[in-house]
Short mmCIF file of C-alpha atoms in Angstrom, two decimals:
data_model
loop_
_atom_site.label_atom_id
_atom_site.label_comp_id
_atom_site.label_asym_id
_atom_site.label_seq_id
_atom_site.Cartn_x
_atom_site.Cartn_y
_atom_site.Cartn_z
CA MET A 1 65.02 183.57 -32.93
CA MET A 2 68.43 183.26 -33.47
CA ASP A 3 68.22 184.42 -29.74
CA ILE A 4 66.15 182.36 -28.80
CA ASP A 5 67.82 179.50 -30.02
CA LYS A 6 70.83 179.80 -29.02
CA GLY A 7 69.50 181.14 -25.23
CA ILE A 8 67.78 177.48 -25.35
CA VAL A 9 70.81 175.73 -26.51
CA GLY A 10 72.82 176.76 -23.05
CA ILE A 11 69.87 176.11 -21.26
CA ASP A 12 70.29 172.54 -22.45
CA LEU A 13 74.03 172.85 -22.55
CA THR A 14 74.10 173.78 -18.29
CA ARG A 15 71.35 171.76 -17.37
CA TYR A 16 73.36 168.26 -19.35
CA LYS A 17 76.59 169.17 -17.56
CA LEU A 18 75.03 170.02 -14.59
CA LYS A 19 73.50 166.54 -14.69
CA LEU A 20 77.29 164.97 -15.95
CA SER A 21 77.84 166.36 -12.81
CA ILE A 22 75.72 164.69 -10.42
CA THR A 23 76.52 161.72 -12.58
CA GLU A 24 80.45 161.43 -11.66
CA ASN A 25 79.09 162.75 -7.97
CA VAL A 26 76.78 160.19 -7.65
CA THR A 27 79.17 156.81 -9.38
CA LYS A 28 82.34 158.83 -6.96
CA ILE A 29 80.23 158.17 -3.95
CA LEU A 30 79.12 153.98 -5.41
CA GLU A 31 82.73 153.56 -5.56
CA ASN A 32 83.75 154.68 -2.30
CA THR A 33 80.40 152.58 -0.82
CA ASN A 34 81.77 149.52 -2.70
CA ALA A 35 85.50 150.01 -1.69
CA GLU A 36 84.32 150.82 2.65
CA LEU A 37 81.63 148.42 1.91
CA LEU A 38 84.31 145.12 0.50
CA GLN A 39 87.46 146.36 3.43
CA LYS A 40 85.16 145.07 5.87
CA GLN A 41 84.12 142.25 3.90
CA ILE A 42 87.45 141.25 3.74
CA ARG A 43 88.23 142.35 7.62
CA TYR A 44 85.51 140.37 8.12
CA GLU A 45 85.94 137.37 6.32
CA GLN A 46 89.99 138.26 8.16
CA GLU A 47 88.43 138.05 11.53
CA LEU A 48 85.92 135.29 10.98
CA ALA A 49 88.89 132.90 9.95
CA ILE A 50 90.80 133.87 12.70
CA ALA A 51 87.85 132.82 15.11
CA ALA A 52 87.85 129.02 12.84
CA GLY A 53 90.85 128.78 13.56
CA ILE A 54 90.77 129.77 17.39
CA GLN A 55 87.85 127.39 17.26
CA LYS A 56 89.47 124.38 16.08
CA LYS A 57 92.46 124.59 18.80
CA LEU A 58 89.53 123.92 21.19
CA PHE A 59 88.65 120.87 20.01
CA PRO A 60 91.07 117.67 21.27
CA GLN A 61 94.47 118.10 18.55
CA LYS A 62 94.60 114.25 20.01
CA LEU A 63 92.22 111.16 21.29
CA PRO A 64 92.65 109.89 24.54
CA GLN A 65 94.22 106.25 23.99
CA ASN A 66 93.38 103.10 26.57
CA PRO A 67 93.96 100.01 25.52
CA HIS A 68 90.37 99.90 27.32
CA ILE A 69 88.05 101.87 25.39
CA GLN A 70 88.24 102.74 21.64
CA ILE A 71 87.51 106.12 21.09
CA ALA A 72 86.64 107.99 17.80
CA ALA A 73 85.37 111.53 17.08
CA SER A 74 84.18 113.73 13.98
CA ASN A 75 82.93 117.35 14.03
CA ILE A 76 82.30 119.41 10.80
CA MET A 77 80.63 122.60 10.88
CA ALA A 78 77.59 124.07 8.75
CA ARG A 79 79.61 127.12 8.38
CA SER A 80 83.68 128.56 9.29
CA VAL A 81 82.35 128.94 13.34
CA GLY A 82 79.86 126.90 14.91
CA GLY A 83 77.81 125.45 18.73
CA ASP A 84 78.64 122.12 18.88
CA TYR A 85 81.23 121.07 21.05
CA TYR A 86 83.10 117.63 22.17
CA ASP A 87 85.66 117.17 24.33
CA PHE A 88 87.77 114.57 26.61
CA ILE A 89 89.58 115.47 29.84
CA ILE A 90 91.68 112.04 31.84
CA LYS A 91 91.52 113.38 35.09
CA PRO A 92 94.28 112.94 37.94
CA GLU A 93 92.53 109.30 38.69
CA GLY A 94 92.54 108.01 35.48
CA GLN A 95 88.83 108.85 34.52
CA LEU A 96 87.88 109.55 31.25
CA SER A 97 85.82 112.62 31.34
CA LEU A 98 83.79 113.33 28.66
CA VAL A 99 81.60 115.99 26.95
CA VAL A 100 79.23 116.67 23.64
CA ALA A 101 77.23 119.72 23.90
CA ASP A 102 75.06 122.03 21.41
CA SER A 103 73.96 125.91 21.61
CA MET A 104 71.23 127.35 20.57
CA GLY A 105 71.90 128.56 16.84
CA LYS A 106 74.47 128.75 14.44
CA GLY A 107 77.66 131.00 13.59
CA MET A 108 79.78 133.60 15.33
CA SER A 109 77.55 133.79 18.51
CA ALA A 110 76.87 130.46 19.22
CA ALA A 111 80.32 129.72 19.23
CA LEU A 112 81.42 132.34 21.63
CA LEU A 113 78.42 131.27 24.24
CA MET A 114 80.34 127.46 23.66
CA THR A 115 83.48 128.77 24.74
CA THR A 116 82.04 130.16 27.62
CA VAL A 117 80.49 126.76 28.52
CA ARG A 118 83.70 125.05 27.90
CA ALA A 119 85.35 126.62 29.95
CA MET A 120 83.07 126.15 33.11
CA TRP A 121 83.17 122.35 31.74
CA ARG A 122 86.61 121.41 31.90
CA SER A 123 87.21 123.47 34.75
CA TYR A 124 84.59 121.27 37.18
CA SER A 125 85.93 118.16 35.64
CA THR A 126 88.93 118.60 36.67
CA THR A 127 88.92 119.44 40.52
CA GLY A 128 87.29 117.70 42.87
CA SER A 129 84.77 114.05 42.82
CA ALA A 130 81.54 115.43 40.71
CA SER A 131 79.48 113.70 39.33
CA PRO A 132 78.69 113.95 35.93
CA GLY A 133 75.50 115.67 37.32
CA GLN A 134 76.68 118.16 39.55
CA ALA A 135 79.39 119.49 37.50
CA LEU A 136 75.59 120.45 34.92
CA GLU A 137 74.65 121.34 37.93
CA MET A 138 77.04 124.40 38.73
CA ILE A 139 77.53 124.87 35.12
CA ASN A 140 73.86 125.90 34.81
CA GLN A 141 74.52 128.02 38.77
CA ALA A 142 77.30 129.40 37.21
CA ILE A 143 75.86 130.58 34.14
CA TYR A 144 72.32 131.32 34.48
CA PRO A 145 71.76 134.64 34.65
CA ASP A 146 73.83 135.75 31.02
CA MET A 147 71.26 132.53 29.51
CA LYS A 148 68.49 134.62 30.77
CA THR A 149 69.03 137.51 29.38
CA ALA A 150 70.33 136.33 25.72
CA GLU A 151 67.38 134.34 26.54
CA ALA A 152 70.30 130.95 25.22
CA PHE A 153 70.87 127.76 26.04
CA VAL A 154 72.99 124.61 25.36
CA THR A 155 72.09 121.19 25.37
CA MET A 156 75.13 118.85 27.20
CA PHE A 157 75.94 115.02 27.31
CA SER A 158 78.65 114.60 30.33
CA ALA A 159 80.18 110.84 31.38
CA VAL A 160 82.62 110.03 33.10
CA TYR A 161 84.27 105.92 32.13
CA ASP A 162 86.59 104.40 34.77
CA PRO A 163 88.95 101.85 33.37
CA GLU A 164 89.80 100.38 36.10
CA THR A 165 85.90 99.49 37.03
CA SER A 166 84.70 99.91 33.88
CA ILE A 167 81.32 101.67 35.57
CA PHE A 168 79.84 104.57 32.44
CA GLU A 169 77.99 107.56 35.26
CA TYR A 170 76.48 109.98 32.72
CA SER A 171 74.13 112.85 32.95
CA ASN A 172 71.91 114.53 30.20
CA ALA A 173 70.83 118.19 30.19
CA GLY A 174 67.96 118.67 27.22
CA HIS A 175 70.77 116.34 24.65
CA ASN A 176 69.67 114.06 22.06
CA PRO A 177 70.02 110.92 24.22
CA PRO A 178 72.91 109.41 22.80
CA ILE A 179 72.95 105.22 22.04
CA PHE A 180 73.89 102.41 24.18
CA ARG A 181 74.39 99.13 21.99
CA PRO A 182 74.62 96.31 24.71
CA ALA A 183 76.48 93.23 23.26
CA LEU A 184 75.06 90.71 24.80
CA ALA A 185 71.45 92.27 24.43
CA PRO A 186 69.55 92.38 20.90
CA LYS A 187 69.18 95.62 20.80
CA CYS A 188 70.35 99.76 21.65
CA THR A 189 68.86 101.83 24.51
CA LYS A 190 68.99 105.36 24.43
CA LEU A 191 70.90 107.37 26.76
CA ASP A 192 68.46 109.65 28.59
CA VAL A 193 69.26 110.27 32.62
CA GLY A 194 69.40 113.93 33.49
CA SER A 195 66.74 116.45 33.08
CA ILE A 196 66.51 120.21 30.86
CA PRO A 197 68.97 122.07 28.75
CA ILE A 198 71.21 123.83 30.52
CA GLY A 199 69.95 127.87 31.06
CA ILE A 200 66.17 127.86 30.87
CA PHE A 201 65.89 127.69 34.76
CA PRO A 202 68.02 128.26 37.30
CA ASP A 203 68.29 125.78 39.95
CA PRO A 204 67.59 122.83 38.38
CA GLU A 205 68.99 118.76 39.67
CA PHE A 206 70.36 116.31 36.99
CA PRO A 207 70.51 113.10 38.30
CA SER A 208 73.23 110.71 36.94
CA GLY A 209 72.70 107.08 36.15
CA GLU A 210 75.49 104.17 34.95
CA PHE A 211 75.43 100.75 33.57
CA LEU A 212 78.64 98.06 33.82
CA MET A 213 79.81 98.52 30.20
CA GLN A 214 81.30 95.00 28.91
CA GLU A 215 83.74 94.19 26.63
CA SER A 216 82.17 95.36 22.76
CA ASP A 217 79.83 97.54 24.02
CA ILE A 218 79.40 101.27 22.41
CA VAL A 219 77.98 103.94 23.50
CA VAL A 220 77.39 106.40 19.61
CA ILE A 221 76.47 110.30 20.80
CA TYR A 222 76.14 112.94 18.37
CA THR A 223 73.98 116.41 17.90
CA ASP A 224 71.33 116.87 15.79
CA GLY A 225 72.64 118.22 12.20
CA VAL A 226 73.57 113.79 12.69
CA VAL A 227 69.67 113.23 12.75
CA GLU A 228 68.16 115.85 10.95
CA ALA A 229 70.12 116.06 8.43
CA MET A 230 67.90 116.56 5.60
CA ASP A 231 68.18 115.24 1.19
CA LYS A 232 66.52 117.60 -1.43
CA ASN A 233 62.87 116.02 -0.66
CA ASP A 234 63.38 117.91 3.16
CA THR A 235 63.17 113.93 4.33
CA LEU A 236 65.56 113.69 7.85
CA PHE A 237 68.32 111.58 8.66
CA SER A 238 66.96 110.16 11.39
CA PHE A 239 67.55 108.28 14.71
CA GLU A 240 65.65 105.11 13.29
CA ARG A 241 68.17 105.16 10.33
CA LEU A 242 70.57 105.91 12.84
CA TYR A 243 70.21 103.19 15.29
CA SER A 244 69.79 100.83 12.45
CA LEU A 245 73.32 101.73 11.29
CA LEU A 246 74.14 100.43 14.19
CA GLU A 247 72.24 97.75 14.60
CA GLN A 248 74.01 96.48 10.96
CA ASN A 249 78.25 98.05 11.92
CA HIS A 250 77.73 97.00 15.18
CA GLU A 251 80.60 94.22 14.59
CA LEU A 252 83.29 97.09 13.64
CA ASN A 253 85.88 98.85 15.48
CA ALA A 254 84.96 102.89 16.72
CA GLU A 255 86.18 104.68 14.43
CA GLY A 256 84.04 102.36 12.17
CA ILE A 257 81.49 102.41 13.48
CA LYS A 258 82.01 106.43 13.35
CA ASN A 259 83.02 107.01 9.47
CA VAL A 260 80.00 105.04 8.22
CA ILE A 261 77.13 106.95 9.63
CA LEU A 262 78.71 109.91 8.83
CA SER A 263 79.03 108.26 5.05
CA GLU A 264 75.79 108.05 5.26
CA VAL A 265 75.18 110.71 6.31
CA ASP A 266 76.70 112.20 3.83
CA SER A 267 75.29 110.00 1.33
CA HIS A 268 71.29 111.13 2.36
CA THR A 269 72.26 115.02 1.83
CA GLY A 270 73.53 115.04 -1.50
CA ASN A 271 74.55 118.13 -2.44
CA SER A 272 72.00 119.82 0.02
CA PRO A 273 73.56 121.91 2.46
CA GLN A 274 74.81 121.00 5.53
CA ALA A 275 72.41 122.66 7.79
CA ASP A 276 73.73 122.22 11.13
CA ASP A 277 76.48 121.31 13.04
CA ILE A 278 78.09 117.82 12.41
CA THR A 279 79.44 115.85 15.47
CA LEU A 280 79.51 112.58 16.43
CA VAL A 281 81.35 110.95 18.99
CA VAL A 282 81.67 107.25 18.98
CA LEU A 283 83.03 104.54 22.25
CA LYS A 284 83.76 100.45 21.79
CA LYS A 285 84.50 98.96 24.80
CA THR A 286 87.85 96.39 24.16
CA ASP A 287 90.46 94.97 26.09
CA SER A 288 92.90 96.11 23.34
CA VAL A 289 93.18 98.17 21.44
CA ILE A 290 91.89 97.00 17.54
CA SER A 291 93.28 98.31 14.40
CA ASN A 292 90.44 100.66 11.98
CA GLN A 293 88.21 98.06 9.31
#
């Protein structure tokens, strides 16, 4: 009987040692796996930080200065990198070219797409005498085959302002229509001359619109992140609210208008997480540079 008991004890001890060995092996595997995942996460965050730094440098480091037009601009990304973009170029003839764009999606894929579009816009906007609409057509033709495969698209608002003639020429590729607030008119209007987003069809035409900017005229260009910013009840900031803010604050300079809008968006969202990139560009015609209000 005692031999049987010893045998049972021996078997139980062997099983215990086996279980202990398995547990130790599993623990080591989990520790190694966690260490590998941690290293991958660290590398990913390092690469993301590098990408964010590069993308930040692609935005204008200094806004153009002109005694006849004030410029204010801001970009707030929802993630480390994003798909919103704005840019300014002074052409050899002295005209100011500008663009505000928004690529489909968020994060790294949107950032890569926007980087490609940025390079094309800069190329077509600095050479030749292409109108904003013609520049959009050339960008679409060049990038459509790749975007068709990726099932992606980009909205763009491109414009050229001539300080000699005060003519503002523009074209809209499916972007949120910017708001134009004439100084001599009682209400705002939308700048919606244009066509569909970049990358939808191979050969769309992008007509250009133009108008003469008068003293104190204002143009506000923005992306979805402004009007679609939501509060805790999922209520949108809305175009109507943006429109109303411009009406109430049109006497401020460009920087002041930009700051009021961003402050109101921030107040509206409160502690709600930012769902989309926010880009805002404000232009105001003036005969002299006015200090910020």
